[in-house]
Short mmCIF file of C-alpha atoms in Angstrom, two decimals:
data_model
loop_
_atom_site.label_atom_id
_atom_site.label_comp_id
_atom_site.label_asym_id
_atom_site.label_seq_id
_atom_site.Cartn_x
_atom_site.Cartn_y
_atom_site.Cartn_z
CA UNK W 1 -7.51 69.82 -14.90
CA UNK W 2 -6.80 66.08 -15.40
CA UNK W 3 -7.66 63.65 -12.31
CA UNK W 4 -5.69 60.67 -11.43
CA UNK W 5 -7.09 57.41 -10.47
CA UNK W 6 -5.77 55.64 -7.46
CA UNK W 7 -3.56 52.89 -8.41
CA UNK W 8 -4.17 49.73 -7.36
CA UNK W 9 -1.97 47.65 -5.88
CA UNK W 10 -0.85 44.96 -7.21
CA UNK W 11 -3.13 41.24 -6.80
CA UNK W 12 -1.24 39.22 -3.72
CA UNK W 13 0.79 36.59 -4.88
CA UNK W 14 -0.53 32.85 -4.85
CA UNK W 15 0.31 30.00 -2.95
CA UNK W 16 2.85 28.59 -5.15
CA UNK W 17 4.07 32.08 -6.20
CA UNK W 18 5.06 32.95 -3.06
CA UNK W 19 6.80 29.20 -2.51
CA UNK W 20 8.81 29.77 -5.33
CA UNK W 21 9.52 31.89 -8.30
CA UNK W 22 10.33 29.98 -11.51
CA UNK W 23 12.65 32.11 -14.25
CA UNK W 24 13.29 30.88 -17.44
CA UNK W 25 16.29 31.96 -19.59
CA UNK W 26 15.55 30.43 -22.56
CA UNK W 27 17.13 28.07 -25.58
CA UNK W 28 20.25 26.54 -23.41
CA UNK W 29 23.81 26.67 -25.18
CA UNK W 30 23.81 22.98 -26.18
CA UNK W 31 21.18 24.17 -28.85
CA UNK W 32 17.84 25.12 -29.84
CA UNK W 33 14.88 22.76 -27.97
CA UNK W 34 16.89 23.50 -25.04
CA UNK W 35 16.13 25.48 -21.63
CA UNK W 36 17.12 26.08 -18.54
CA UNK W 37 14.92 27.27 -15.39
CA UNK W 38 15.33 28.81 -12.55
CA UNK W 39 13.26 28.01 -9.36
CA UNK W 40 13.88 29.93 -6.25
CA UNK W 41 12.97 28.42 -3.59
CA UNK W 42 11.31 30.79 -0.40
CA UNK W 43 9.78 29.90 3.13
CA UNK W 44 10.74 26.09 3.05
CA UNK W 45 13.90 24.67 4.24
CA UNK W 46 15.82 23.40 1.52
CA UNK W 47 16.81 19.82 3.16
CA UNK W 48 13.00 19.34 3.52
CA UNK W 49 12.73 19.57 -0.19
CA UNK W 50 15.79 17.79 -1.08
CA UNK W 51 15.42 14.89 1.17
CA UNK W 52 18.49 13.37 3.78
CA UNK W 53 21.64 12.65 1.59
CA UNK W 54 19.47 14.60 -1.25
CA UNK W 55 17.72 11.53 -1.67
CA UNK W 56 14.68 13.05 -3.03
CA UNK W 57 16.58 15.36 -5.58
CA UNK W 58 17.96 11.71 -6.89
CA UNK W 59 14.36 10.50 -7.28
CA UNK W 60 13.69 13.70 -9.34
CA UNK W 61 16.65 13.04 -11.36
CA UNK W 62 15.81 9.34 -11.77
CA UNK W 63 12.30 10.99 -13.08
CA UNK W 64 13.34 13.00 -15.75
CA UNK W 65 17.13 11.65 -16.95
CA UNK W 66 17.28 14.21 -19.57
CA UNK W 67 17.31 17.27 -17.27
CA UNK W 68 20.32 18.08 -15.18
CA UNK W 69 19.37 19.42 -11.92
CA UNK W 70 21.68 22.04 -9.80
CA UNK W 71 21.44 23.00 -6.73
CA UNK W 72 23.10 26.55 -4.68
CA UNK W 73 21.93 27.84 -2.02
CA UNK W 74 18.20 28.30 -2.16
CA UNK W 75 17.96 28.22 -5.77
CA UNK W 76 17.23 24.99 -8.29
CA UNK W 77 18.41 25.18 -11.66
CA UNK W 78 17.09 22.71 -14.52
CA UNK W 79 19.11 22.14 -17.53
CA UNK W 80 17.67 20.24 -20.81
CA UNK W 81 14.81 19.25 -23.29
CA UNK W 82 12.24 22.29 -22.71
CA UNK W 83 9.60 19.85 -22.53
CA UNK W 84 11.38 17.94 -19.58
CA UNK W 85 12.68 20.46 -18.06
CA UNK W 86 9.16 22.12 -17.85
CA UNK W 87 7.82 18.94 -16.64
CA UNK W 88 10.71 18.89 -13.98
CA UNK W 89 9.58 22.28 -12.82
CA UNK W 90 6.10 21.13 -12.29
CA UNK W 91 6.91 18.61 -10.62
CA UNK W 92 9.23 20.73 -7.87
CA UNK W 93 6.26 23.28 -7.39
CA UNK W 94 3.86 20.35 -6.59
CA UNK W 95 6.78 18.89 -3.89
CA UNK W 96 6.90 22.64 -2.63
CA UNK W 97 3.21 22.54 -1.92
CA UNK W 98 3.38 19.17 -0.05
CA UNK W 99 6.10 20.23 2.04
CA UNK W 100 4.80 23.40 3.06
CA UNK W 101 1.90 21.79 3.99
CA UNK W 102 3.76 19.62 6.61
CA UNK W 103 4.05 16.86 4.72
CA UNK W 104 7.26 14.45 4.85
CA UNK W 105 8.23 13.63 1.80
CA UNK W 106 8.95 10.11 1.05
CA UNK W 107 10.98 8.71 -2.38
CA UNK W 108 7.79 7.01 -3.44
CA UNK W 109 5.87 10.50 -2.90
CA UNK W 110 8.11 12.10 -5.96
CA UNK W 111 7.80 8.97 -7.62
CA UNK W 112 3.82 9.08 -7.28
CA UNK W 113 3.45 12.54 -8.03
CA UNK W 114 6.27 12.55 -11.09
CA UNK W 115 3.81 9.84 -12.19
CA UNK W 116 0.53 11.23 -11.78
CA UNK W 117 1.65 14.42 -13.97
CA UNK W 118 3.16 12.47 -16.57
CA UNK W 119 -0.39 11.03 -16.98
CA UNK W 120 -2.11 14.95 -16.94
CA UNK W 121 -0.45 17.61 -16.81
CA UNK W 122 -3.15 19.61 -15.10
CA UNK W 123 -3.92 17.53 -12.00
CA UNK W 124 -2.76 18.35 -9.08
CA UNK W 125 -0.46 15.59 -6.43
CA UNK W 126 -0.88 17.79 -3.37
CA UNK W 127 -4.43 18.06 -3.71
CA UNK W 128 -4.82 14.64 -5.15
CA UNK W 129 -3.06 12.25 -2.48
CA UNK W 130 -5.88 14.18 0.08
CA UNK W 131 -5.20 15.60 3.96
CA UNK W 132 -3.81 13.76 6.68
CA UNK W 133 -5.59 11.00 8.08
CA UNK W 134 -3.54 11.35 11.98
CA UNK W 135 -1.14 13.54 13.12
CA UNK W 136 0.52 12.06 16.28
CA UNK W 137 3.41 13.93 18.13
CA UNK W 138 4.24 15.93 15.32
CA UNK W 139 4.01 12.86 12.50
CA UNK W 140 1.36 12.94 10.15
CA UNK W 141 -0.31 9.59 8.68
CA UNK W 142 -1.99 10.03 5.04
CA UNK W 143 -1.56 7.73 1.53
CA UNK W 144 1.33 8.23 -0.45
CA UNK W 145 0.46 7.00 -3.80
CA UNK W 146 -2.82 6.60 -6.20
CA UNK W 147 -3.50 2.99 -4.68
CA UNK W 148 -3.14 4.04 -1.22
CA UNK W 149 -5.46 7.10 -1.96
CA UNK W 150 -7.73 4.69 -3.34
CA UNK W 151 -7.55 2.38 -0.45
CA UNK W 152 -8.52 4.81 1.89
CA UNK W 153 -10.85 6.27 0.12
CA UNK W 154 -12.80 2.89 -0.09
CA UNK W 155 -12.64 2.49 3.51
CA UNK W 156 -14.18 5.54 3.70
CA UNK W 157 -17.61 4.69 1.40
CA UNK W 158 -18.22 1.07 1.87
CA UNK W 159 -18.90 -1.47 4.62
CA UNK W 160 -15.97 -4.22 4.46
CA UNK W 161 -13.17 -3.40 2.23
CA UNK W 162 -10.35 -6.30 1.45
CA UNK W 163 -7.00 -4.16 0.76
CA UNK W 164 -4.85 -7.21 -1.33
CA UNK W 165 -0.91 -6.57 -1.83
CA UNK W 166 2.29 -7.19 -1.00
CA UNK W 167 4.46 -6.67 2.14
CA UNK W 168 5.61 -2.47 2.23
CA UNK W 169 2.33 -0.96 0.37
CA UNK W 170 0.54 0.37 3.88
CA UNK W 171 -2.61 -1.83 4.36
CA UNK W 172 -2.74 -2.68 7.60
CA UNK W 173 -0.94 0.60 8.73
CA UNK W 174 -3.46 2.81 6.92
CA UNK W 175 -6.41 0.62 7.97
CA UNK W 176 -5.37 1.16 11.75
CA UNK W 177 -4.64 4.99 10.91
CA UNK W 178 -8.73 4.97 9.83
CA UNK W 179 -9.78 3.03 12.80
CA UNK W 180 -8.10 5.37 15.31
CA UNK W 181 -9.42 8.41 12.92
CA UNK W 182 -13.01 6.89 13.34
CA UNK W 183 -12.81 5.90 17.02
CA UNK W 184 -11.53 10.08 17.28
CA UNK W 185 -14.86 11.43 15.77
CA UNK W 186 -16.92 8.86 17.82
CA UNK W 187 -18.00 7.32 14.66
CA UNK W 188 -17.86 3.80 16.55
CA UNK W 189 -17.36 2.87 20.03
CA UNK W 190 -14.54 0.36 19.87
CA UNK W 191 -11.73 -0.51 17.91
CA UNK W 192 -10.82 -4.47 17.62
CA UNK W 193 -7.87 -5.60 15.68
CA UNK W 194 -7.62 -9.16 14.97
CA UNK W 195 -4.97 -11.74 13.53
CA UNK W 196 -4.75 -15.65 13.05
CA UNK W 197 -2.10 -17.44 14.77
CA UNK W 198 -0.26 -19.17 12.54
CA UNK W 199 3.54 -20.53 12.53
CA UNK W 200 5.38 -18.80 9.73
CA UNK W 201 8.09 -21.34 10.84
CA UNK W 202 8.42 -21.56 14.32
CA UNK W 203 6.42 -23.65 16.69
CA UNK W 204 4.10 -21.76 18.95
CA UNK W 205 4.15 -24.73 21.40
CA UNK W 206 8.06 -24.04 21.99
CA UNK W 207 7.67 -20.17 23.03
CA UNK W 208 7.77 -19.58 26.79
CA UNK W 209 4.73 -18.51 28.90
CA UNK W 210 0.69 -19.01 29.43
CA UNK W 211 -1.20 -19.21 26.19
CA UNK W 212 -1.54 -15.22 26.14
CA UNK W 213 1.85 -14.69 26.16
CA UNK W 214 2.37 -17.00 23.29
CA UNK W 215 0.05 -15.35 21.34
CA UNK W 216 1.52 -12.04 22.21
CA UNK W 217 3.72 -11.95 19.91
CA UNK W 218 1.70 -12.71 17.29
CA UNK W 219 -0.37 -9.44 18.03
CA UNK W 220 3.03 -7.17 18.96
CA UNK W 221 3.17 -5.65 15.54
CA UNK W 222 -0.68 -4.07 15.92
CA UNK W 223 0.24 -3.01 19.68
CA UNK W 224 3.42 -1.22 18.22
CA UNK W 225 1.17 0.78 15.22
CA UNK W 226 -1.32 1.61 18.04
CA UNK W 227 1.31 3.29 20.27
CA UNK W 228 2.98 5.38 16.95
CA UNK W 229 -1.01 6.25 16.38
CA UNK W 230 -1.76 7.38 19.95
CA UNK W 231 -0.36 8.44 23.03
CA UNK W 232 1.07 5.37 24.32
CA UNK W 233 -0.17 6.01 27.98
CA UNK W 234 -3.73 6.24 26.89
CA UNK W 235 -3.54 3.29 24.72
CA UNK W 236 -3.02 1.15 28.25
CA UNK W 237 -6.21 2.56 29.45
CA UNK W 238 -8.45 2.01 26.08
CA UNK W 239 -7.52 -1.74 26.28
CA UNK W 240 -8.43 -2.32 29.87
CA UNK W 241 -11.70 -0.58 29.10
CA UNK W 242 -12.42 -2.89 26.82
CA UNK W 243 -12.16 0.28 23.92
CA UNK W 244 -9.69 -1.22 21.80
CA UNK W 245 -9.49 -5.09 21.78
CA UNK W 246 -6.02 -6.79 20.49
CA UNK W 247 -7.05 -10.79 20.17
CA UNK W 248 -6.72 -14.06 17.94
CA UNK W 249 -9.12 -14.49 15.53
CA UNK W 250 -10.48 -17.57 17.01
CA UNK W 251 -11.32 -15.86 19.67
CA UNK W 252 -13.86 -13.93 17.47
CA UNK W 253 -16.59 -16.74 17.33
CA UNK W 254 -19.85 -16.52 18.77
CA UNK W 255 -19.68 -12.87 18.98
CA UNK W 256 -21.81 -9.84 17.03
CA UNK W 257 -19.83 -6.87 16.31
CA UNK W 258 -21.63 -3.92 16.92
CA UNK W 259 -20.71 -0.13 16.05
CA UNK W 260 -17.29 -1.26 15.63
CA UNK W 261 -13.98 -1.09 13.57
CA UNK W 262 -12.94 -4.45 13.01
CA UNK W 263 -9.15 -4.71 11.50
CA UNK W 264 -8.10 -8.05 10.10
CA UNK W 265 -4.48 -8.66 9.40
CA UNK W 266 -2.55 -11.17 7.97
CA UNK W 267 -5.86 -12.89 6.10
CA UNK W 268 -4.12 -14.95 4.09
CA UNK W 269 -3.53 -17.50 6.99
CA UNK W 270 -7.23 -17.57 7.90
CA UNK W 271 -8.88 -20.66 6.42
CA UNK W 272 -11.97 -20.94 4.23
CA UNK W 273 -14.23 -21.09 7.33
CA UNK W 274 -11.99 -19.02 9.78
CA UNK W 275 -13.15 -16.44 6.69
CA UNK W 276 -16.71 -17.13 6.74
CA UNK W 277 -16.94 -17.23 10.83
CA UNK W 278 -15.22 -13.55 10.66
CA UNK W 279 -17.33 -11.93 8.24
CA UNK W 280 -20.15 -13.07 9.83
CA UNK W 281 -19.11 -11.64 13.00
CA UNK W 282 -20.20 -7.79 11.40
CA UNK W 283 -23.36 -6.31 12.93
CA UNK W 284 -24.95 -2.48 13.13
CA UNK W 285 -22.86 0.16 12.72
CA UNK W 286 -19.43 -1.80 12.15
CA UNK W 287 -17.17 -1.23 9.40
CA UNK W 288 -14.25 -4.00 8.62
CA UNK W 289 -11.31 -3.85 6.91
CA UNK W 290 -9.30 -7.45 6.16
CA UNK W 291 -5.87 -7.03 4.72
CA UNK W 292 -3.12 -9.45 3.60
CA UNK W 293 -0.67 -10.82 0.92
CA UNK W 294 -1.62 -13.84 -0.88
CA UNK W 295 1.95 -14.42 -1.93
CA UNK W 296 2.52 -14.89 1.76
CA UNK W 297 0.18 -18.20 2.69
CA UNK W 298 1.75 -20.01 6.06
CA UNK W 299 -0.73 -22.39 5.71
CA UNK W 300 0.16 -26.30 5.89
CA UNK W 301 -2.05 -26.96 2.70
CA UNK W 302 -2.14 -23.61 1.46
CA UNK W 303 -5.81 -23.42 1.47
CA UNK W 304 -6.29 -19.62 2.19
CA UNK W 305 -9.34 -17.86 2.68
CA UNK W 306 -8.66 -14.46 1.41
CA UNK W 307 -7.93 -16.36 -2.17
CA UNK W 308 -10.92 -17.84 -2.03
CA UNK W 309 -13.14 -14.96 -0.72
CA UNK W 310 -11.94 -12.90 -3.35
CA UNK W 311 -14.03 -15.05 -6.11
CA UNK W 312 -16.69 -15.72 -4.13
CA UNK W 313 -17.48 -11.89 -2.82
CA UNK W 314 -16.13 -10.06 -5.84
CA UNK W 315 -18.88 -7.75 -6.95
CA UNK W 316 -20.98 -8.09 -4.14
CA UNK W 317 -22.38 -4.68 -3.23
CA UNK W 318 -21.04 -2.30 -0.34
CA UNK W 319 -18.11 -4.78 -0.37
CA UNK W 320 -14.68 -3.31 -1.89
CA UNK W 321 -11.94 -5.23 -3.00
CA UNK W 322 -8.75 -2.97 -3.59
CA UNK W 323 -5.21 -4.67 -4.98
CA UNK W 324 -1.80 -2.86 -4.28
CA UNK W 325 1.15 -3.53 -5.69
CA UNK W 326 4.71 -2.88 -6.07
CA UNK W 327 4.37 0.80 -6.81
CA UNK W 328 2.37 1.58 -4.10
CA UNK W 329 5.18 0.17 -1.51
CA UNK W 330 6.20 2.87 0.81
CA UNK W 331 9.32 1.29 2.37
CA UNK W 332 12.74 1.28 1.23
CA UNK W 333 13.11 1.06 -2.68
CA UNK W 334 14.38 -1.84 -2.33
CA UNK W 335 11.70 -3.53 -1.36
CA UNK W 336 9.29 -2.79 -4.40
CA UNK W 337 12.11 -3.93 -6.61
CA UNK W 338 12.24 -7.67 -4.32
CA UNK W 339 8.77 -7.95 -4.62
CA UNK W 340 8.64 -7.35 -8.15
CA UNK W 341 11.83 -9.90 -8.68
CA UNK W 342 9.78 -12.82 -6.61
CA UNK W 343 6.36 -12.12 -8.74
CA UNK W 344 8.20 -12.51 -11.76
CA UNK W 345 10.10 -15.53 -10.17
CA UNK W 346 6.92 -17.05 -9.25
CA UNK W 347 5.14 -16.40 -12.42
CA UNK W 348 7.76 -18.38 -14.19
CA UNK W 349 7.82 -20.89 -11.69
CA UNK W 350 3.99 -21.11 -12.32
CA UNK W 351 4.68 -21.50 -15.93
CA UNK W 352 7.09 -24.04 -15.78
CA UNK W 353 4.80 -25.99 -13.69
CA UNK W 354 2.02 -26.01 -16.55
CA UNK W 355 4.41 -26.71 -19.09
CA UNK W 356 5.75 -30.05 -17.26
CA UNK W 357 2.12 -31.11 -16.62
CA UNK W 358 1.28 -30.70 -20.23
CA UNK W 359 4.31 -32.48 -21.54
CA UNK W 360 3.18 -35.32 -18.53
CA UNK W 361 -0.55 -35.12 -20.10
CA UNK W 362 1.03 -35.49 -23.83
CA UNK W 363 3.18 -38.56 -22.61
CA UNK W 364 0.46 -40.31 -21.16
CA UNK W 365 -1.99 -40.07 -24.41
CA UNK W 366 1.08 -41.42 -26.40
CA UNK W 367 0.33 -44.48 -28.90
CA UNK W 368 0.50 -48.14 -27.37
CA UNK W 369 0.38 -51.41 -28.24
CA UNK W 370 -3.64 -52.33 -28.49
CA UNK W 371 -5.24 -54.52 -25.54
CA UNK W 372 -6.56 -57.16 -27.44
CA UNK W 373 -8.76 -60.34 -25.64
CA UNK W 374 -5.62 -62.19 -26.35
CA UNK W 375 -3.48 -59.92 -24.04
CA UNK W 376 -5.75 -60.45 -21.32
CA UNK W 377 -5.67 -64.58 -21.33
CA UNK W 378 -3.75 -65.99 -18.73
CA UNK W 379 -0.45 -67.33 -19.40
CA UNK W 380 0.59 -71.07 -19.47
CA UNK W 381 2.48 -72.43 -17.27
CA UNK W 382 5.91 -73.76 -18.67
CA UNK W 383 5.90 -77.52 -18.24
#
């Protein structure tokens, strides 16, 4: 008599099995290096994955131009090189894992992402761009691309950290999200966020109002992250405690910052000093964070000290210097491509500079007539 095993069942399907199940059919009609995959898509809402106006299917598209991307129902197909294709499909199972995980995608997201397994194939997006920092009323705050991740993860490890880049890459956003984070696990006991006052422009002396209301709204865009960051009735009660502190820079002098998070935005309209006074200002238990855009100097002479501290404090241990740029810009598209457009406008404008001062230089060292003693004798007088 022959005895029967129990059979086992079969091994429970993984995370990103059970998100979607990818079928390929093989060589596509148009020829032989050709494919096309199927990726069903299960337990995430499609317009989650495919962004509003299938925005984020675009950026996929925009990815990989040599796959043709279809959409029914709950079902993707891909259509092209195998190699693209397959790198198409990698790239939709890491988007499925983000989204499932709560995460709203963003264009710059696929972008990232598309990027990071371009560069190796094995890593992983979802794991690599790291957890939320906040969620607040159903909106959660983490980095969106490598420099972001890097940013953060900076803040996290060292003492004072300078995040450098232009406007739409997250550094004072994420640098607040941290502050609130740390303030959460009673890491410090106060939050103080801190800007210079400078025209961009405008007069201050013409604005309405005491001098606190002029200054207001100077400091309205770090009251408005605070309120997205936190419920915005408890954010009136940390300030009157004295928790969180919203104030000029000057009015940092004199004081020793103690188990605090100290947020400085808009740097690059502190001067050399203003610099020095606020860096001095860190005492036990305090971590800062500066931020700003050196393209954007308000300054009358231009004399900036985040340009400046950046030679001087480069290398200096426990002190982080991180520089964003255009791809790490989280707003609309648009913006990365303006910022690149006025870098490269500047950089020729920088260059056309040196070139006039040379040919000025050149001119000036050009042959003249000698000075002899007999030039210098005065002349006679005509009779």
């Amino acid at each position: 008599m022959r005895t029967c095993s129990p059979r086992r069942p079969p091994p429970e399907p993984s995370g990103r099995e059970r998100l979607a199940s990818a079928e390929t059919t093989g060589p596509g009609t148009e020829g032989p290096g050709q494919a096309e995959v199927h990726i069903t898509v299960d337990g995430v809402a499609m317009v989650r994955l495919l962004g509003a106006d299938d925005r984020l299917l675009a950026t996929v598209e925009k990815e990989h131009p040599g796959v043709s991307v279809h959409v029914r129902g709950n079902e993707i197909t891909l259509t092209g090189q195998t190699e693209q294709v397959e790198a198409a499909r990698r790239l939709i199972e890491e988007l499925l894992l983000m989204v499932s995980g709560g995460r709203d995608l963003a264009e710059s997201e696929v972008s990232t992402s598309s990027r990071m397994l371009h560069e190796d194939s094995s890593t992983s997006p979802s794991e690599r761009l790291g957890p939320a920092i906040l969620s607040s009323r159903g909106k959660s705050i983490r980095p969106k691309t490598i420099g972001q991740k890097e940013y953060v993860d900076a803040i996290d490890t060292d003492t004072i950290v300078f995040g450098v880049g232009p406007a739409g890459t997250g550094k004072t956003y994420l640098a607040m999200a941290k502050a609130v984070q740390a303030l959460q696990r009673k890491e410090v006991d106060r939050i103080i966020l801190t800007r210079p006052a400078v025209e961009a422009g405008e007069r201050l002396g013409f604005l309405p109002g005491s001098l606190t209301e002029k200054i207001d709204p100077y400091l309205r865009p770090l009251y408005d992250a605070l309120n997205e960051m936190m419920d915005p009735e408890l954010v009136p009660k940390l300030l009157a405690a004295g928790t969180i502190e919203v104030a000029p820079l000057a009015y940092m002098r004199g004081r020793t910052l103690n188990n605090s998070f100290v947020v400085l935005d808009e740097a690059q309209n502190t001067t050399p000093e203003q610099m020095k006074m606020f860096l001095t200002r860190l005492g036990f238990g305090s971590k800062m964070v500066v931020t700003g855009d050196i393209t954007q100097i308000d300054l009358p002479a231009g004399s900036s000290g985040l340009r400046l501290v950046s030679r001087v404090l480069d290398g200096v241990d426990d002190i982080r210097f991180v520089r964003l740029t255009s791809a790490d810009v989280v707003r609309h598209s648009l913006v990365g491509r303006i910022v690149d457009a006025w870098t490269e406008y500047d950089a020729q404008k920088q260059a056309d500079r040196y070139e006039s001062d040379q040919a000025r230089e050149f001119a000036s060292r050009g042959p003249g007539r000698p000075n002899t003693p007999r030039d210098r004798l005065p002349k006679r007088r005509s009779s």
